Coordinates of C-alpha atoms and ligand atoms in Angstrom, one line a residue:
M1 CA 37.2 -2.8 25.9
P2 CA 34.5 -3.9 23.6
K3 CA 31.4 -1.9 23.8
S4 CA 29.3 -4.9 24.5
A5 CA 29.8 -8.7 24.8
T6 CA 28.3 -9.2 21.5
S7 CA 30.4 -6.7 19.5
A8 CA 33.4 -9.1 20.3
R9 CA 31.7 -12.0 18.7
P10 CA 33.9 -13.9 16.2
A11 CA 32.8 -14.4 12.7
L12 CA 30.2 -17.2 12.3
K13 CA 31.2 -20.6 10.8
L14 CA 29.9 -20.8 7.2
V15 CA 28.2 -24.2 6.7
S16 CA 26.3 -25.6 3.7
A17 CA 22.6 -26.1 3.8
D18 CA 23.0 -29.9 3.4
D19 CA 25.5 -30.1 6.3
A20 CA 23.3 -28.0 8.5
L21 CA 20.3 -30.2 7.8
A22 CA 22.3 -33.4 8.3
R23 CA 23.5 -32.2 11.7
I24 CA 20.1 -31.2 12.7
L25 CA 18.5 -34.5 11.7
D26 CA 21.3 -36.3 13.5
G27 CA 20.8 -34.1 16.7
V28 CA 17.1 -34.4 17.2
P29 CA 15.6 -37.3 19.2
A30 CA 12.6 -39.4 18.2
L31 CA 9.9 -38.7 20.7
P32 CA 8.5 -41.5 22.9
T33 CA 5.3 -43.4 21.9
V34 CA 2.0 -42.6 23.5
E35 CA -1.5 -44.1 23.4
A36 CA -3.5 -41.4 21.6
P37 CA -7.4 -41.1 21.2
L38 CA -8.1 -42.0 17.7
L39 CA -9.1 -38.4 16.6
D40 CA -5.9 -37.0 18.0
A41 CA -3.8 -39.3 15.9
L42 CA -4.3 -37.7 12.5
G43 CA -0.9 -37.1 10.8
L44 CA 1.0 -39.1 13.4
V45 CA 3.2 -42.2 12.9
L46 CA 1.7 -45.5 14.0
A47 CA 4.0 -47.2 16.6
E48 CA 2.5 -50.7 16.5
D49 CA 1.2 -53.3 14.0
V50 CA -2.5 -53.5 14.0
A51 CA -4.3 -56.9 13.3
A52 CA -8.0 -56.8 12.6
D53 CA -10.2 -57.7 15.5
H54 CA -13.1 -58.9 13.2
D55 CA -14.2 -59.2 9.5
V56 CA -15.1 -55.9 7.8
P57 CA -17.9 -55.8 6.9
P58 CA -18.8 -58.2 9.7
F59 CA -21.6 -59.9 7.7
R60 CA -22.8 -60.4 4.1
N61 CA -25.0 -57.3 3.2
S62 CA -26.7 -55.4 0.4
A63 CA -24.8 -52.7 -1.6
M64 CA -28.1 -51.3 -2.9
D65 CA -31.7 -50.5 -2.0
G66 CA -33.7 -53.2 -3.8
Y67 CA -34.9 -56.8 -3.5
A68 CA -33.0 -59.8 -2.2
V69 CA -33.6 -62.7 -4.5
R70 CA -32.3 -66.0 -5.8
G71 CA -30.1 -65.6 -8.8
D72 CA -31.9 -68.4 -10.7
D73 CA -35.2 -66.3 -10.5
V74 CA -33.9 -63.2 -12.1
A75 CA -31.6 -64.7 -15.0
S76 CA -34.3 -63.4 -17.4
A77 CA -36.8 -60.6 -17.2
P78 CA -39.6 -59.6 -16.8
V79 CA -40.5 -62.0 -13.9
E80 CA -42.9 -61.6 -11.0
L81 CA -41.8 -62.5 -7.4
R82 CA -43.7 -62.7 -4.2
V83 CA -42.5 -60.2 -1.5
V84 CA -42.1 -62.0 1.8
G85 CA -40.6 -59.3 4.0
E86 CA -38.5 -56.2 4.4
I87 CA -35.1 -55.6 6.1
A88 CA -33.6 -52.2 6.9
A89 CA -30.0 -51.4 7.8
G90 CA -29.5 -52.2 11.5
G91 CA -32.2 -54.9 11.3
F92 CA -31.9 -58.6 11.0
P93 CA -33.8 -60.7 8.4
Q94 CA -36.8 -62.8 9.6
G95 CA -37.1 -65.9 7.6
E96 CA -35.4 -66.8 4.3
V97 CA -36.0 -66.2 0.6
G98 CA -37.3 -69.3 -1.3
P99 CA -37.7 -69.8 -5.1
G100 CA -40.1 -67.4 -6.6
Q101 CA -39.7 -65.0 -3.5
A102 CA -38.1 -61.7 -2.8
M103 CA -37.4 -59.5 0.3
R104 CA -37.2 -55.8 0.2
I105 CA -33.7 -54.8 1.4
M106 CA -32.0 -51.5 2.1
T107 CA -28.3 -50.8 1.6
G108 CA -26.2 -52.1 4.5
A109 CA -28.8 -54.6 5.7
P110 CA -27.8 -58.2 6.3
M111 CA -28.7 -60.6 3.4
P112 CA -31.4 -63.1 4.2
A113 CA -30.6 -66.8 3.9
G114 CA -31.5 -68.2 0.5
A115 CA -30.8 -65.0 -1.3
D116 CA -27.6 -64.5 -3.3
T117 CA -28.4 -61.5 -5.5
V118 CA -29.9 -57.9 -5.1
V119 CA -32.0 -56.3 -7.8
R120 CA -32.0 -52.6 -7.4
F121 CA -35.3 -50.8 -7.1
E122 CA -34.6 -49.0 -10.5
D123 CA -34.9 -52.5 -12.2
T124 CA -38.2 -53.3 -10.6
D125 CA -41.8 -51.8 -10.4
N126 CA -41.1 -51.2 -6.6
A127 CA -44.3 -53.0 -5.6
S128 CA -44.9 -54.3 -2.1
D129 CA -46.9 -57.6 -2.6
V130 CA -45.8 -59.0 -5.9
V131 CA -42.9 -57.3 -7.4
T132 CA -42.1 -57.3 -11.2
I133 CA -38.3 -57.5 -12.0
T134 CA -37.9 -55.6 -15.2
A135 CA -34.2 -56.3 -16.0
A136 CA -32.3 -59.6 -16.0
T137 CA -29.7 -59.4 -13.1
P138 CA -26.6 -61.6 -12.8
R139 CA -26.2 -63.8 -9.7
G140 CA -24.2 -62.1 -6.9
M141 CA -25.1 -58.6 -8.0
A142 CA -25.0 -55.8 -5.4
I143 CA -23.8 -58.0 -2.6
R144 CA -20.9 -57.2 -0.2
Q145 CA -19.3 -60.3 1.2
A146 CA -18.3 -60.6 4.9
G147 CA -14.6 -59.7 5.3
E148 CA -14.3 -58.3 1.7
D149 CA -12.6 -55.1 3.1
V150 CA -10.7 -56.6 6.0
R151 CA -10.4 -60.2 7.2
K152 CA -10.2 -61.0 10.9
G153 CA -6.5 -61.4 12.1
E154 CA -5.1 -59.8 8.9
T155 CA -2.5 -57.0 9.5
I156 CA -4.3 -53.8 8.3
L157 CA -1.6 -51.3 9.3
T158 CA 2.1 -51.6 10.1
K159 CA 4.3 -49.7 12.4
G160 CA 5.6 -46.6 10.7
A161 CA 2.4 -45.9 8.8
V162 CA 1.5 -42.2 8.7
L163 CA -2.2 -42.0 9.8
R164 CA -4.3 -40.0 7.2
A165 CA -8.1 -39.9 7.2
A166 CA -8.3 -43.3 5.4
E167 CA -6.2 -45.0 8.1
I168 CA -8.2 -43.3 11.0
G169 CA -11.3 -44.8 9.2
L170 CA -9.7 -48.3 9.0
L171 CA -8.9 -48.2 12.7
A172 CA -12.4 -46.9 13.5
S173 CA -14.0 -49.7 11.5
D174 CA -11.9 -52.2 13.6
G175 CA -13.3 -50.6 16.8
R176 CA -10.0 -49.1 18.0
A177 CA -10.8 -45.9 20.2
S178 CA -7.1 -45.3 20.8
V179 CA -3.9 -46.2 19.1
R180 CA -0.2 -46.2 19.8
V181 CA 1.6 -43.5 18.0
R182 CA 4.8 -41.4 18.2
K183 CA 4.0 -38.3 20.3
R184 CA 3.1 -35.1 18.6
P185 CA 5.8 -32.6 19.5
R186 CA 4.8 -29.6 21.5
V187 CA 6.9 -26.8 20.3
A188 CA 7.4 -23.5 22.1
V189 CA 7.6 -20.5 19.8
F190 CA 8.5 -16.9 20.7
S191 CA 9.7 -13.7 19.1
T192 CA 12.5 -11.4 20.2
G193 CA 13.0 -7.8 19.7
D194 CA 12.4 -4.4 21.4
E195 CA 10.7 -3.1 18.2
I196 CA 8.2 -6.0 18.0
V197 CA 4.6 -5.5 19.3
D198 CA 1.6 -7.9 19.3
L199 CA -1.5 -7.5 17.3
D200 CA -3.7 -5.8 19.9
A201 CA -1.1 -3.1 20.9
P202 CA -1.0 0.4 19.3
L203 CA 1.8 0.6 16.7
E204 CA 4.1 3.4 18.0
P205 CA 6.8 5.1 15.9
G206 CA 9.7 2.7 15.3
Q207 CA 7.7 -0.5 16.1
I208 CA 6.5 -3.3 13.8
R209 CA 3.9 -6.0 14.3
D210 CA 5.0 -9.4 15.4
S211 CA 4.3 -11.5 12.3
N212 CA 6.9 -14.2 12.9
R213 CA 5.3 -15.8 15.9
Y214 CA 2.1 -16.2 13.9
T215 CA 3.9 -17.5 10.8
L216 CA 5.9 -19.9 12.8
A217 CA 3.1 -21.2 15.0
S218 CA 1.2 -21.9 11.9
A219 CA 4.1 -23.6 10.2
I220 CA 4.6 -25.7 13.4
R221 CA 1.0 -26.7 13.2
A222 CA 1.2 -27.5 9.4
S223 CA 4.1 -29.8 10.2
G224 CA 1.9 -31.9 12.5
A225 CA 3.3 -30.5 15.7
E226 CA 1.5 -28.5 18.3
P227 CA 2.6 -24.9 18.7
W228 CA 2.9 -23.6 22.3
V229 CA 2.8 -19.9 21.6
R230 CA 4.8 -17.8 24.0
G231 CA 5.3 -14.1 24.0
I232 CA 7.5 -11.4 22.7
V233 CA 10.8 -11.3 24.4
R234 CA 12.7 -8.0 24.9
D235 CA 16.3 -7.6 23.8
S236 CA 17.8 -8.3 27.2
P237 CA 19.8 -11.2 28.4
D238 CA 17.6 -11.6 31.5
A239 CA 14.4 -11.6 29.6
L240 CA 15.8 -14.1 27.1
R241 CA 17.1 -16.3 30.0
S242 CA 13.8 -16.6 31.7
A243 CA 11.8 -17.1 28.4
L244 CA 14.1 -19.9 27.4
R245 CA 14.0 -21.6 30.9
E246 CA 10.2 -21.6 30.7
A247 CA 10.1 -22.9 27.1
G248 CA 12.3 -25.8 28.3
A249 CA 9.1 -27.7 29.2
A250 CA 8.4 -28.2 25.5
D251 CA 9.7 -30.9 23.1
A252 CA 11.4 -28.3 21.0
I253 CA 11.9 -24.5 20.9
V254 CA 11.6 -22.2 17.9
T255 CA 12.6 -18.5 18.2
S256 CA 13.0 -15.7 15.8
G257 CA 15.4 -12.8 15.9
G258 CA 18.4 -11.9 17.8
V259 CA 20.7 -14.4 16.2
S260 CA 22.8 -12.1 14.0
V261 CA 25.7 -9.9 15.0
G262 CA 23.9 -6.8 16.1
D263 CA 24.6 -5.1 19.5
H264 CA 21.3 -6.3 20.9
D265 CA 21.4 -9.9 19.7
H266 CA 21.8 -11.9 22.9
M267 CA 20.8 -15.4 21.8
K268 CA 24.4 -16.6 21.6
P269 CA 25.7 -16.0 25.1
V270 CA 22.3 -16.9 26.8
L271 CA 22.0 -20.2 24.9
A272 CA 25.6 -21.0 25.5
E273 CA 24.9 -20.6 29.3
L274 CA 21.7 -22.7 29.3
G275 CA 22.8 -25.5 27.0
T276 CA 25.0 -26.4 24.1
I277 CA 24.6 -24.4 20.9
D278 CA 26.0 -24.1 17.4
F279 CA 25.8 -20.8 15.6
W280 CA 26.0 -21.0 11.9
A281 CA 26.1 -18.8 9.0
I282 CA 24.5 -21.0 6.5
A283 CA 25.6 -20.4 2.9
I284 CA 22.1 -19.6 1.7
R285 CA 19.9 -16.7 0.9
P286 CA 17.5 -15.9 2.6
G287 CA 18.3 -16.9 6.1
R288 CA 22.0 -16.8 6.7
P289 CA 22.3 -16.8 10.6
L290 CA 20.8 -19.7 12.3
A291 CA 21.3 -21.3 15.8
F292 CA 20.8 -24.9 16.6
G293 CA 21.5 -26.7 19.7
E294 CA 20.1 -28.2 22.9
L295 CA 18.7 -26.5 25.9
K296 CA 19.3 -28.3 29.3
D297 CA 16.1 -28.8 31.2
G298 CA 17.2 -30.9 34.2
E299 CA 18.0 -34.3 32.6
R300 CA 16.2 -33.5 29.4
R301 CA 17.8 -32.0 26.2
V302 CA 15.5 -29.9 24.2
P303 CA 16.3 -29.1 20.7
I304 CA 16.3 -25.3 20.0
F305 CA 16.1 -23.5 16.6
G306 CA 17.1 -19.7 16.7
L307 CA 15.8 -18.5 13.3
P308 CA 16.6 -15.1 11.9
G309 CA 14.2 -12.2 12.4
N310 CA 13.5 -11.2 8.8
T311 CA 10.1 -12.5 7.9
V312 CA 11.0 -14.4 4.8
S313 CA 14.3 -15.7 6.4
A314 CA 12.3 -17.0 9.3
L315 CA 9.9 -19.0 7.2
V316 CA 12.4 -20.3 4.6
T317 CA 14.7 -21.5 7.4
F318 CA 11.8 -23.1 9.1
E319 CA 10.8 -24.9 5.8
L320 CA 14.4 -26.1 5.1
F321 CA 15.5 -27.0 8.6
V322 CA 12.8 -27.1 11.3
R323 CA 10.1 -28.8 9.4
P324 CA 12.2 -31.8 8.6
A325 CA 13.4 -32.0 12.2
L326 CA 9.9 -31.9 13.6
L327 CA 8.9 -34.6 11.1
R328 CA 11.9 -36.7 12.1
M329 CA 10.9 -36.3 15.8
Q330 CA 7.5 -37.6 14.9
G331 CA 9.2 -40.8 13.5
R332 CA 8.9 -40.0 9.9
G333 CA 11.5 -41.6 7.6
N334 CA 11.3 -39.4 4.6
V335 CA 11.5 -35.7 5.5
A336 CA 12.1 -34.3 2.0
R337 CA 9.5 -32.4 0.0
P338 CA 8.9 -33.6 -3.6
R339 CA 10.9 -31.8 -6.2
A340 CA 10.6 -31.1 -9.9
K341 CA 12.6 -29.7 -12.8
A342 CA 11.2 -26.6 -14.5
R343 CA 12.2 -24.1 -17.1
L344 CA 13.0 -20.7 -15.5
L345 CA 11.0 -17.8 -17.0
D346 CA 12.9 -15.0 -15.3
P347 CA 16.8 -14.6 -15.2
V348 CA 18.2 -14.5 -11.6
D349 CA 21.3 -12.8 -10.3
K350 CA 22.8 -14.2 -7.2
P351 CA 26.0 -14.3 -5.2
D352 CA 28.1 -17.2 -6.5
F353 CA 29.0 -18.4 -3.0
L354 CA 25.4 -18.8 -1.8
R355 CA 22.7 -21.3 -2.5
V356 CA 19.6 -19.2 -3.1
F357 CA 16.0 -20.3 -2.4
A358 CA 14.0 -17.9 -4.6
R359 CA 10.2 -17.9 -4.2
G360 CA 8.6 -19.2 -7.4
I361 CA 5.3 -19.8 -9.0
H362 CA 5.5 -23.3 -10.6
D363 CA 3.2 -24.4 -13.5
P364 CA 3.4 -28.1 -13.6
D365 CA 1.5 -28.3 -16.8
A366 CA 3.8 -25.9 -18.7
G367 CA 6.9 -27.2 -16.9
T368 CA 7.8 -23.6 -16.1
V369 CA 8.6 -21.5 -13.0
R370 CA 8.7 -17.8 -12.5
L371 CA 9.7 -15.5 -9.7
T372 CA 7.0 -14.1 -7.4
G373 CA 8.4 -10.5 -7.8
P374 CA 10.8 -8.7 -5.4
Q375 CA 12.9 -11.2 -3.5
G376 CA 14.0 -9.2 -0.3
S377 CA 14.2 -11.1 2.9
G378 CA 11.5 -8.9 4.4
I379 CA 9.0 -9.2 1.5
L380 CA 6.7 -11.7 3.0
R381 CA 4.3 -11.4 0.1
S382 CA 6.9 -13.3 -1.9
M383 CA 6.1 -16.3 0.2
S384 CA 2.4 -15.8 0.1
L385 CA 2.5 -15.7 -3.7
A386 CA 4.8 -18.7 -4.1
N387 CA 3.9 -22.4 -4.4
C388 CA 7.6 -23.5 -4.5
L389 CA 11.1 -22.6 -3.7
I390 CA 13.6 -22.4 -6.6
D391 CA 16.7 -24.1 -5.5
L392 CA 19.7 -22.3 -7.2
P393 CA 23.0 -23.9 -6.4
V394 CA 26.3 -22.5 -5.2
G395 CA 28.5 -21.6 -8.3
P396 CA 26.8 -19.5 -10.9
S397 CA 26.2 -15.8 -10.3
R398 CA 23.5 -15.6 -12.9
I399 CA 20.9 -18.1 -14.0
E400 CA 19.5 -17.3 -17.4
K401 CA 15.9 -17.3 -18.5
G402 CA 15.2 -20.7 -20.2
E403 CA 17.6 -22.7 -18.0
T404 CA 16.3 -25.8 -16.3
V405 CA 16.2 -25.4 -12.5
D406 CA 15.2 -27.5 -9.5
V407 CA 12.1 -26.6 -7.6
I408 CA 11.0 -27.7 -4.1
L409 CA 7.3 -28.2 -4.1
T410 CA 6.4 -26.8 -0.7
E411 CA 2.6 -27.2 -1.1
Q412 CA 3.0 -30.9 -1.4
P413 CA 3.4 -33.2 1.5
E414 CA 6.7 -35.4 1.9
S415 CA 5.9 -38.8 0.5
R416 CA 5.3 -41.5 3.2
Ligands
LIG501 P1 17.0 -9.6 13.8 O1 17.2 -10.9 13.4 O2 16.5 -9.6 15.3 O3 18.1 -8.7 13.6 O4 15.8 -9.1 13.0 C1 16.0 -8.8 11.6 C2 14.8 -8.1 11.0 O5 13.6 -8.9 11.3 C3 14.5 -6.7 11.7 O6 14.2 -5.7 10.7 C4 13.4 -7.0 12.6 O7 12.7 -5.9 12.9 C5 12.6 -8.1 11.9 N1 12.0 -8.9 12.8 C6 12.4 -9.5 13.9 N2 11.5 -10.2 14.5 C7 10.3 -10.1 13.8 C8 9.0 -10.6 14.1 N3 8.7 -11.3 15.1 N4 8.1 -10.2 13.2 C9 8.3 -9.4 12.1 N5 9.6 -8.9 11.9 C10 10.6 -9.3 12.7
LIG502 MG1 16.2 -8.3 16.7

């Protein structure tokens, strides 16, 4: 008789990081589209083509504070012009500008008829009845034409565009209060482990703080998804079962801990009972054990990622496998971070059968990368100090100082 169900567990299948990622990207659904208020759409993928409702700017206006004049009158300087009025932004010009005349005009105010040029205050004596223009000004100066940014009817954004601040602004300038986008995934996140306590509880002997839930919730948010922060789940099948059932209301689930082969790692049997699951030992360091599958929630299938408990392993596997999946669920085509080549400043010893993702400090100007220091899978400071992951392939057991290596630029967004 085995001491527990888990001690009878067969060895995990060993898969490559590339295979694991391909299967994950294959297995996650694209989320449905929703109509989102404009300010909630930052970072999301547009699910419609947008044609301009009107010209932007809607009318010909001044680009400077100055005087609206006729170009013929200011071809040479000095010249005196009679001031026939004043227009502020938001106002509308009364009358027009004839030969020998000028109208005071502020930035953004509509151009009066007759005028085709603005002379900025700095090139005048700023007088109110008769103004002296002190610098010759070419015709057409400091004028913004109607529609010079966007023409009515023109396609300003196409389906698939990722909405950054500039795109949100374009939509606002067109008067769009809401926009059709692919839904922002709501991702349940919880920790497992009898030794884990939350931040407000006293730390008793044998206990450690729950850092993973905070790390992972933050990484979820940074990937454009919305974390749904759940609790700490005890190492019991019943506790895990009810936590997973509740989390089934989310679009995806991320857990940490309980996925290796210890006596109290209950993820495997419980997930097998509630859905379909693959358990893998991925041929990487850090972060070997990883569970990926689907939880059944009625008719729905909710992707679930069971990450290892070690702090570095949890965050590295999130970066390599969960972030791309959450981006794909949001409808993003490219889910790969930018990479670079760099000259390694420290030698690295590694198991030849594993692909190692060492934490590095990349200097793009020097074209170099060095290690952050100790690389244990529980040394979270190695992630805090890092600005990249050094991707060391299966094969060699030592990479020498001076060799060229591949780095993953984890501080840079995936290109659109
Ligand atoms: P496990 O994957 O459950 O075997 O946990 C591996 C290691 O990670 C153990 O040393 C745990 O104490 C630690 N660990 C697990 N969960 C967390 C967490 N939420 N925060 C910090 N460390 C954790
Ligand atoms: Mg555990």
